[in-house]
C-alpha positions as a Markdown table, in Angstrom:
| # | Residue | x | y | z |
|---|---|---|---|---|
| 1 | Met | 10.7 | 1.6 | 15.9 |
| 2 | Asp | 13.6 | 1.8 | 18.5 |
| 3 | Ser | 15.2 | -1.0 | 20.0 |
| 4 | Leu | 13.9 | -1.2 | 23.6 |
| 5 | Thr | 10.5 | -1.6 | 21.9 |
| 6 | Gln | 11.3 | -4.8 | 19.7 |
| 7 | Ala | 13.1 | -6.1 | 22.2 |
| 8 | Val | 10.4 | -5.7 | 25.0 |
| 9 | Leu | 8.0 | -7.0 | 22.0 |
| 10 | Gly | 10.5 | -10.1 | 20.7 |
| 11 | Ala | 10.8 | -11.2 | 25.1 |
| 12 | Ser | 7.2 | -10.8 | 25.3 |
| 13 | Val | 6.5 | -13.1 | 22.5 |
| 14 | Gln | 9.0 | -16.3 | 23.6 |
| 15 | Gly | 8.1 | -15.8 | 26.5 |
| 16 | Ala | 5.1 | -16.3 | 26.1 |
| 17 | Leu | 5.3 | -19.3 | 24.4 |
| 18 | Leu | 8.1 | -20.4 | 25.2 |
| 19 | Gly | 8.3 | -19.2 | 29.2 |
| 20 | Arg | 6.6 | -22.2 | 31.3 |
| 21 | Trp | 10.0 | -24.2 | 29.7 |
| 22 | Gln | 12.8 | -21.9 | 29.4 |
| 23 | Gly | 12.1 | -20.4 | 32.5 |
| 24 | Arg | 13.4 | -16.4 | 32.0 |
| 25 | Lys | 16.2 | -17.5 | 29.7 |
| 26 | Ala | 12.7 | -16.9 | 27.3 |
| 27 | Leu | 12.6 | -13.7 | 28.0 |
| 28 | Leu | 16.6 | -13.1 | 27.4 |
| 29 | Tyr | 16.4 | -14.9 | 23.8 |
| 30 | Gly | 13.8 | -13.6 | 22.7 |
| 31 | Ala | 15.2 | -9.8 | 23.8 |
| 32 | Met | 17.9 | -11.0 | 21.0 |
| 33 | Leu | 15.4 | -12.5 | 18.2 |
| 34 | Gly | 13.8 | -10.2 | 18.5 |
| 35 | Thr | 15.9 | -7.1 | 17.4 |
| 36 | Leu | 18.5 | -9.3 | 14.7 |
| 37 | Pro | 16.7 | -8.0 | 11.9 |
| 38 | Asp | 17.7 | -4.2 | 12.0 |
| 39 | Leu | 21.4 | -5.5 | 12.5 |
| 40 | Asp | 21.6 | -4.5 | 8.7 |
| 41 | Val | 21.8 | -1.7 | 9.5 |
| 42 | Val | 26.1 | -2.6 | 10.8 |
| 43 | Leu | 26.3 | -3.0 | 6.4 |
| 44 | Asp | 27.8 | -0.8 | 4.3 |
| 45 | Tyr | 25.5 | 0.2 | 1.2 |
| 46 | Gly | 28.3 | 2.5 | -0.7 |
| 47 | Asp | 26.8 | 5.4 | 0.3 |
| 48 | Ala | 23.9 | 7.1 | 2.3 |
| 49 | Val | 21.1 | 6.9 | 0.3 |
| 50 | Ala | 22.1 | 3.4 | -0.6 |
| 51 | Asn | 22.0 | 2.7 | 2.9 |
| 52 | Met | 18.3 | 4.5 | 4.4 |
| 53 | Thr | 16.8 | 2.7 | 1.4 |
| 54 | Tyr | 18.6 | -1.3 | 1.6 |
| 55 | His | 18.1 | -1.2 | 5.4 |
| 56 | Arg | 14.9 | -3.0 | 5.9 |
| 57 | Gly | 15.2 | -5.1 | 3.0 |
| 58 | Phe | 16.1 | -8.6 | 2.6 |
| 59 | Ser | 16.4 | -8.7 | 6.6 |
| 60 | His | 12.9 | -8.0 | 6.8 |
| 61 | Ser | 11.2 | -9.7 | 4.1 |
| 62 | Leu | 8.0 | -11.7 | 4.9 |
| 63 | Leu | 10.1 | -14.9 | 2.6 |
| 64 | Val | 13.3 | -14.1 | 3.8 |
| 65 | Thr | 12.5 | -14.6 | 7.7 |
| 66 | Ser | 10.1 | -17.7 | 7.2 |
| 67 | Leu | 12.6 | -19.9 | 5.5 |
| 68 | Phe | 15.7 | -19.0 | 8.5 |
| 69 | Ser | 13.0 | -19.7 | 11.3 |
| 70 | Val | 12.9 | -23.0 | 9.8 |
| 71 | Val | 16.6 | -23.8 | 10.0 |
| 72 | Leu | 17.1 | -22.0 | 13.0 |
| 73 | Ala | 14.7 | -23.9 | 14.5 |
| 74 | Trp | 15.7 | -27.5 | 12.8 |
| 75 | Leu | 19.3 | -25.9 | 14.3 |
| 76 | Ile | 18.4 | -26.0 | 17.9 |
| 77 | Arg | 16.2 | -28.1 | 17.4 |
| 78 | Arg | 19.6 | -30.5 | 16.8 |
| 79 | Trp | 21.8 | -28.7 | 18.9 |
| 80 | Arg | 19.4 | -28.7 | 22.3 |
| 81 | Pro | 16.6 | -30.4 | 22.1 |
| 82 | His | 13.5 | -30.1 | 24.8 |
| 83 | Pro | 11.5 | -32.6 | 25.8 |
| 84 | Gly | 8.9 | -30.4 | 26.5 |
| 85 | Tyr | 7.3 | -28.4 | 23.0 |
| 86 | Ser | 7.2 | -29.7 | 19.8 |
| 87 | Thr | 9.6 | -28.7 | 17.0 |
| 88 | Leu | 6.7 | -26.6 | 15.8 |
| 89 | Arg | 6.0 | -25.0 | 18.7 |
| 90 | Leu | 9.5 | -23.8 | 18.5 |
| 91 | Trp | 9.1 | -23.7 | 14.7 |
| 92 | Phe | 6.3 | -21.1 | 15.7 |
| 93 | Cys | 7.3 | -18.5 | 18.2 |
| 94 | Ile | 10.6 | -18.1 | 16.1 |
| 95 | Trp | 8.7 | -16.8 | 13.1 |
| 96 | Leu | 6.4 | -14.6 | 15.9 |
| 97 | Val | 9.1 | -13.2 | 16.8 |
| 98 | Leu | 11.3 | -11.8 | 13.6 |
| 99 | Thr | 7.0 | -11.2 | 12.2 |
| 100 | Thr | 6.3 | -8.7 | 14.4 |
| 101 | His | 9.6 | -6.8 | 14.4 |
| 102 | Ile | 8.9 | -6.9 | 11.0 |
| 103 | Val | 4.5 | -5.7 | 10.8 |
| 104 | Leu | 5.4 | -4.0 | 13.0 |
| 105 | Asp | 8.3 | -1.5 | 11.5 |
| 106 | Ala | 5.4 | -1.5 | 8.2 |
| 107 | Phe | 3.9 | 0.5 | 11.2 |
| 108 | Thr | 6.0 | 2.9 | 10.7 |
| 109 | Ser | 6.4 | 6.1 | 8.2 |
| 110 | Tyr | 9.7 | 5.0 | 7.3 |
| 111 | Gly | 7.8 | 1.4 | 6.0 |
| 112 | Thr | 9.6 | -2.2 | 5.9 |
| 113 | Gln | 9.9 | -3.3 | 2.6 |
| 114 | Leu | 7.6 | -7.4 | 3.0 |
| 115 | Leu | 7.6 | -8.5 | -0.4 |
| 116 | Trp | 11.6 | -8.1 | -1.0 |
| 117 | Pro | 13.3 | -9.8 | -3.6 |
| 118 | Leu | 10.1 | -8.1 | -5.9 |
| 119 | Pro | 11.3 | -4.8 | -6.4 |
| 120 | Thr | 7.5 | -3.1 | -4.9 |
| 121 | Pro | 8.1 | 0.6 | -2.6 |
| 122 | Pro | 8.2 | -0.3 | 1.4 |
| 123 | Val | 5.2 | -1.5 | 3.5 |
| 124 | Ala | 4.6 | 2.7 | 5.0 |
| 125 | Ile | 1.4 | 2.1 | 6.8 |
| 126 | Ser | 2.6 | 5.4 | 9.1 |
| 127 | Ser | -0.3 | 5.0 | 11.4 |
| 128 | Ile | 2.9 | 5.5 | 14.6 |
| 129 | Phe | 5.4 | 7.4 | 15.4 |
| 130 | Ile | 9.0 | 5.4 | 15.1 |
| 131 | Ile | 9.2 | 6.0 | 19.6 |
| 132 | Asp | 5.6 | 5.2 | 21.3 |
| 133 | Pro | 6.0 | 5.2 | 25.4 |
| 134 | Leu | 2.4 | 4.0 | 24.8 |
| 135 | Tyr | 3.4 | 0.6 | 22.9 |
| 136 | Thr | 6.2 | 0.0 | 24.8 |
| 137 | Leu | 5.4 | 0.4 | 28.6 |
| 138 | Pro | 2.4 | -2.4 | 28.4 |
| 139 | Leu | 5.5 | -5.0 | 27.2 |
| 140 | Leu | 8.2 | -3.1 | 29.3 |
| 141 | Leu | 6.5 | -3.9 | 32.1 |
| 142 | Ala | 5.8 | -7.0 | 31.2 |
| 143 | Val | 8.8 | -8.1 | 30.8 |
| 144 | Ala | 10.2 | -6.4 | 33.8 |
| 145 | Ala | 7.8 | -8.5 | 35.8 |
| 146 | Gly | 8.5 | -11.6 | 34.3 |
| 147 | Leu | 12.1 | -11.8 | 35.2 |
| 148 | Leu | 11.1 | -10.5 | 38.8 |
| 149 | Ile | 8.6 | -13.4 | 39.3 |
| 150 | Gly | 9.9 | -15.9 | 36.3 |
| 151 | Leu | 7.6 | -17.1 | 33.9 |
| 152 | Arg | 7.6 | -21.3 | 35.2 |
| 153 | Lys | 4.9 | -20.4 | 37.5 |
| 154 | His | 1.2 | -19.4 | 35.7 |
| 155 | Ala | 1.0 | -15.9 | 36.5 |
| 156 | Gly | 3.9 | -14.1 | 34.3 |
| 157 | Val | 3.7 | -16.2 | 31.4 |
| 158 | Arg | 0.1 | -15.2 | 31.4 |
| 159 | Leu | 1.4 | -10.9 | 32.3 |
| 160 | Gln | 3.2 | -11.8 | 28.6 |
| 161 | Tyr | 0.0 | -12.4 | 27.2 |
| 162 | Val | -2.1 | -9.1 | 28.5 |
| 163 | Ala | 0.7 | -7.2 | 27.4 |
| 164 | Leu | 0.7 | -8.3 | 24.5 |
| 165 | Ala | -3.1 | -7.7 | 23.6 |
| 166 | Ile | -3.3 | -4.2 | 24.9 |
| 167 | Ser | 0.2 | -3.2 | 23.3 |
| 168 | Ser | -1.6 | -5.0 | 19.6 |
| 169 | Leu | -5.2 | -3.2 | 20.6 |
| 170 | Tyr | -3.7 | 0.1 | 20.4 |
| 171 | Leu | -1.7 | 0.0 | 17.5 |
| 172 | Leu | -5.0 | -1.3 | 16.1 |
| 173 | Ser | -6.6 | 2.1 | 17.1 |
| 174 | Thr | -3.9 | 4.2 | 15.2 |
| 175 | Leu | -5.7 | 3.2 | 12.1 |
| 176 | Ala | -8.1 | 5.0 | 13.7 |
| 177 | Gly | -6.0 | 8.2 | 14.3 |
| 178 | Lys | -5.1 | 8.0 | 11.0 |
| 179 | His | -8.4 | 7.7 | 9.1 |
| 180 | Met | -9.6 | 10.6 | 11.5 |
| 181 | Ala | -6.0 | 12.2 | 10.0 |
| 182 | Glu | -6.9 | 11.8 | 6.4 |
| 183 | Gln | -10.5 | 12.8 | 6.3 |
| 184 | Arg | -9.7 | 16.2 | 7.9 |
| 185 | Leu | -7.4 | 16.5 | 5.3 |
| 186 | Glu | -9.4 | 16.0 | 2.4 |
| 187 | Gln | -12.3 | 18.1 | 3.5 |
| 188 | Ala | -9.6 | 20.7 | 4.1 |
| 189 | Leu | -8.5 | 20.4 | -0.1 |
| 190 | Ala | -11.7 | 20.2 | -1.2 |
| 191 | Glu | -12.5 | 23.4 | 1.6 |
| 192 | Thr | -9.3 | 25.3 | -0.2 |
| 193 | Gly | -9.5 | 23.4 | -4.2 |
| 194 | Ile | -6.4 | 22.1 | -3.7 |
| 195 | Gln | -5.2 | 19.6 | -6.4 |
| 196 | Ala | -3.0 | 17.6 | -4.6 |
| 197 | Gln | -0.4 | 14.9 | -6.4 |
| 198 | Ala | 0.5 | 12.5 | -3.3 |
| 199 | Thr | -0.9 | 13.3 | 0.3 |
| 200 | Phe | 0.9 | 11.7 | 4.0 |
| 201 | Ser | -0.5 | 11.7 | 7.3 |
| 202 | Ser | 1.2 | 10.4 | 10.2 |
| 203 | Pro | 1.3 | 10.9 | 14.5 |
| 204 | Thr | 3.8 | 14.0 | 15.4 |
| 205 | Pro | 6.1 | 13.0 | 18.3 |
| 206 | Phe | 5.2 | 10.3 | 21.0 |
| 207 | Asn | 1.2 | 10.5 | 20.4 |
| 208 | Thr | -1.2 | 9.7 | 18.4 |
| 209 | Val | -3.5 | 12.4 | 19.6 |
| 210 | Leu | -2.4 | 15.1 | 17.6 |
| 211 | Trp | -1.3 | 14.5 | 13.2 |
| 212 | Arg | 0.7 | 15.6 | 11.2 |
| 213 | Val | -1.2 | 16.0 | 7.2 |
| 214 | Val | 0.7 | 17.2 | 3.7 |
| 215 | Ala | -0.2 | 17.4 | 0.1 |
| 216 | Val | 1.8 | 18.0 | -2.9 |
| 217 | Asp | 0.7 | 19.9 | -5.1 |
| 218 | Gly | 3.9 | 20.4 | -7.9 |
| 219 | Asp | 6.4 | 23.3 | -6.4 |
| 220 | Asp | 4.4 | 23.5 | -3.2 |
| 221 | Tyr | 3.4 | 21.4 | -0.5 |
| 222 | Tyr | 1.5 | 22.0 | 2.4 |
| 223 | Glu | 1.5 | 21.2 | 6.2 |
| 224 | Gly | -1.1 | 21.0 | 8.7 |
| 225 | Leu | -1.9 | 19.4 | 12.7 |
| 226 | Val | -5.2 | 18.1 | 12.8 |
| 227 | Ser | -6.4 | 16.5 | 16.2 |
| 228 | Trp | -8.8 | 14.7 | 17.6 |
| 229 | Phe | -9.9 | 16.7 | 19.6 |
| 230 | Asp | -10.5 | 19.6 | 16.5 |
| 231 | Ser | -13.9 | 20.1 | 15.3 |
| 232 | Gln | -12.3 | 21.9 | 12.3 |
| 233 | Pro | -10.4 | 20.8 | 9.4 |
| 234 | Pro | -6.8 | 21.8 | 9.6 |
| 235 | Val | -5.1 | 25.0 | 8.5 |
| 236 | Leu | -2.8 | 23.8 | 5.8 |
| 237 | Glu | 0.2 | 26.4 | 5.1 |
| 238 | Arg | 1.8 | 26.6 | 1.5 |
| 239 | Leu | 5.6 | 25.8 | 1.4 |
| 240 | Pro | 7.7 | 25.8 | -1.1 |
| 241 | Arg | 8.9 | 22.8 | -3.3 |
| 242 | Arg | 10.4 | 23.7 | -6.1 |
| 243 | Ala | 10.2 | 20.0 | -7.9 |
| 244 | Ser | 10.5 | 21.3 | -11.4 |
| 245 | Glu | 13.6 | 23.6 | -11.3 |
| 246 | Ala | 15.7 | 20.3 | -8.7 |
| 247 | Gln | 14.3 | 17.4 | -11.1 |
| 248 | Ala | 16.0 | 19.0 | -13.8 |
| 249 | Thr | 19.6 | 19.3 | -12.3 |
| 250 | Leu | 18.8 | 15.8 | -11.2 |
| 251 | Gln | 17.1 | 13.6 | -13.4 |
| 252 | Asp | 20.4 | 12.1 | -14.2 |
| 253 | Ser | 20.6 | 10.9 | -10.2 |
| 254 | Pro | 20.3 | 7.2 | -9.4 |
| 255 | Gln | 20.3 | 8.6 | -5.5 |
| 256 | His | 17.2 | 10.4 | -6.7 |
| 257 | Gln | 15.9 | 8.3 | -8.4 |
| 258 | Arg | 16.1 | 6.6 | -5.6 |
| 259 | Leu | 14.6 | 8.4 | -3.3 |
| 260 | Arg | 11.2 | 8.7 | -5.8 |
| 261 | Trp | 10.6 | 5.2 | -5.0 |
| 262 | Phe | 11.6 | 5.6 | -1.3 |
| 263 | Ser | 9.3 | 8.2 | -1.3 |
| 264 | Gly | 6.4 | 7.8 | -2.9 |
| 265 | Asp | 7.7 | 11.2 | -4.0 |
| 266 | Leu | 6.8 | 12.9 | -0.8 |
| 267 | Leu | 10.6 | 14.7 | -1.3 |
| 268 | Arg | 11.1 | 17.9 | -0.7 |
| 269 | Tyr | 14.2 | 20.4 | -2.4 |
| 270 | Asp | 16.1 | 23.0 | -1.0 |
| 271 | Leu | 19.3 | 24.9 | -2.6 |
| 272 | Ile | 22.1 | 25.5 | 0.0 |
| 273 | Asp | 25.6 | 26.2 | -0.4 |
| 274 | Asp | 25.2 | 25.7 | -3.7 |
| 275 | His | 24.2 | 22.1 | -3.0 |
| 276 | Trp | 20.3 | 20.8 | -3.9 |
| 277 | Val | 19.5 | 18.8 | -1.1 |
| 278 | Val | 16.7 | 16.7 | -1.3 |
| 279 | Thr | 14.4 | 16.0 | 2.2 |
| 280 | Asp | 12.4 | 12.7 | 3.2 |
| 281 | Leu | 9.1 | 14.9 | 3.7 |
| 282 | Arg | 7.2 | 11.4 | 5.9 |
| 283 | Leu | 10.9 | 11.3 | 8.4 |
| 284 | Gly | 10.9 | 13.3 | 11.5 |
| 285 | Met | 9.2 | 16.7 | 11.9 |
| 286 | Thr | 9.0 | 20.2 | 10.1 |
| 287 | Gly | 11.6 | 21.7 | 10.5 |
| 288 | Tyr | 13.9 | 18.3 | 11.6 |
| 289 | His | 14.0 | 15.6 | 8.9 |
| 290 | Pro | 17.0 | 13.3 | 9.8 |
| 291 | Phe | 16.9 | 11.7 | 6.3 |
| 292 | Arg | 18.9 | 14.9 | 4.0 |
| 293 | Phe | 20.7 | 14.8 | 1.1 |
| 294 | Ala | 22.6 | 17.2 | -1.2 |
| 295 | Leu | 22.8 | 15.0 | -4.8 |
| 296 | Ala | 24.4 | 17.5 | -6.5 |
| 297 | Gln | 25.8 | 21.3 | -6.8 |
| 298 | Leu | 25.8 | 23.7 | -9.0 |
| 299 | Gln | 29.3 | 25.1 | -10.4 |
| 300 | Gln | 28.9 | 28.6 | -10.1 |
| 301 | Gln | 31.4 | 29.7 | -12.8 |
| 302 | Gln | 31.4 | 26.4 | -15.5 |
| 303 | Gln | 27.1 | 27.8 | -14.9 |
| 304 | Thr | 26.5 | 23.9 | -14.8 |
| 305 | Ser | 25.6 | 21.6 | -12.1 |
| 306 | Gln | 28.2 | 18.1 | -10.8 |
| 307 | Leu | 25.7 | 15.2 | -9.5 |
| 308 | Val | 27.0 | 14.2 | -6.5 |
| 309 | Glu | 28.6 | 10.1 | -7.0 |
| 310 | Val | 28.1 | 9.2 | -3.4 |
| 311 | Thr | 26.2 | 11.4 | -1.5 |
| 312 | Glu | 26.0 | 11.8 | 2.8 |
| 313 | Leu | 23.8 | 12.6 | 5.1 |
| 314 | Trp | 23.5 | 16.8 | 4.8 |
| 315 | Pro | 24.1 | 18.2 | 8.7 |
| 316 | Ala | 20.4 | 18.2 | 10.2 |
| 317 | Pro | 20.1 | 21.0 | 12.8 |
| 318 | Arg | 20.4 | 20.3 | 16.6 |
| 319 | Ala | 16.9 | 18.9 | 17.5 |
| 320 | Asp | 14.5 | 22.0 | 18.8 |
| 321 | Leu | 12.9 | 19.7 | 22.5 |
| 322 | Ser | 11.1 | 22.9 | 23.0 |
| 323 | Ser | 9.0 | 22.7 | 19.9 |
| 324 | Leu | 7.6 | 18.8 | 21.8 |
| 325 | Gly | 5.6 | 21.1 | 24.1 |
| 326 | Leu | 4.4 | 23.7 | 20.7 |
| 327 | Leu | 2.6 | 20.6 | 19.9 |
| 328 | His | 1.3 | 19.0 | 23.2 |
| 329 | Arg | -0.8 | 22.1 | 23.5 |
| 330 | Arg | -1.8 | 22.2 | 19.7 |
| 331 | Ala | -2.8 | 18.4 | 20.2 |
| 332 | Leu | -5.5 | 19.4 | 23.1 |
| 333 | Asp | -5.8 | 23.4 | 21.8 |
| 334 | Glu | -7.3 | 23.9 | 18.5 |
| 335 | Ser | -6.6 | 27.5 | 18.6 |
| 336 | Tyr | -3.3 | 27.3 | 20.3 |
| 337 | Pro | -1.2 | 29.1 | 16.8 |
| 338 | Val | 1.6 | 26.6 | 15.2 |
| 339 | Ser | 3.1 | 27.8 | 12.2 |
| 340 | Met | 4.1 | 24.9 | 10.3 |
| 341 | Gly | 6.5 | 27.4 | 7.8 |
| 342 | Ser | 7.9 | 28.7 | 11.2 |
| 343 | Leu | 9.3 | 25.1 | 12.1 |
| 344 | Ala | 10.5 | 25.3 | 9.2 |
| 345 | Glu | 12.9 | 28.2 | 8.5 |
| 346 | Ser | 15.4 | 25.8 | 9.9 |
| 347 | Leu | 15.1 | 23.4 | 6.4 |
| 348 | Val | 16.8 | 26.2 | 4.6 |
| 349 | Leu | 19.9 | 27.4 | 6.2 |
| 350 | Ser | 23.5 | 26.8 | 6.2 |
| 351 | Pro | 25.2 | 23.0 | 8.0 |
| 352 | Thr | 27.5 | 26.3 | 9.2 |
| 353 | Lys | 24.6 | 28.9 | 10.9 |
| 354 | Pro | 23.1 | 28.7 | 13.9 |
């Protein structure tokens, strides 16, 4: 999730557990601790693919954060002991702030490597968009109120518990939306006779009413939209994937193997300006996928291809915010036409073109 959400979540958790003794400082400490796992973004793992796929790795591991919480609680207790609460309560607060961060991240499409150092793919429930105001707002209001009225009074602490309950219930409700989207996708696949190798669903930006569904079938994939207000399964549009051609070229690319592991093979391949560009279809929105990488370049004269040793992010087009209005109308009106193929047209454009 975004940094603001993680900060207010950590602040609210620590405010609820230690605000009675720490006062407003609990909100500050919790906000700082709540954003700590994301500091791994400052690490350079060698290239863009590594930086993407190793993010939310060790710093988001249940094992690492559990051990770290024990060490941190011990250090704090030695440096600044407080007679009002026990070491166990301090440890539990630190552990819960860190754990709620990484578990919340697991609900996004990017996912979290909860079981690091085991070589298991990220846990990506993909039931909430990376920015969701309905999740963040109750926590933000509770933290703001706590800063105003203080936490040494019971009202300020109770507000933190209420906000945490509301945001948690909302997060659980997103699982119902995902179940709805996946059921509708299964109906559409059955009606069209598509034998999908992999499927994916996630909410569209900033809401959990309208969902994007994807089904991969060899060298093609299918995309559609489905809303809570729809009465029919989604209309699936066929889009080119070019997997066979690209994967033959990229079979010796370690970055490609890493992306397949990370994404569950939900990848799209495009030949743009003699570069094989690989796109993680799970992240972002159709037509604006922020994680794209050129993994090989064709050598036209030699009729060969050269793997890219150090990858960089492929330049992404500027996000078209007008599409958010289209999605809003589609969420409420099943008959409102939104072409996934038209949205995806920008994926084949040269970065030098507008």
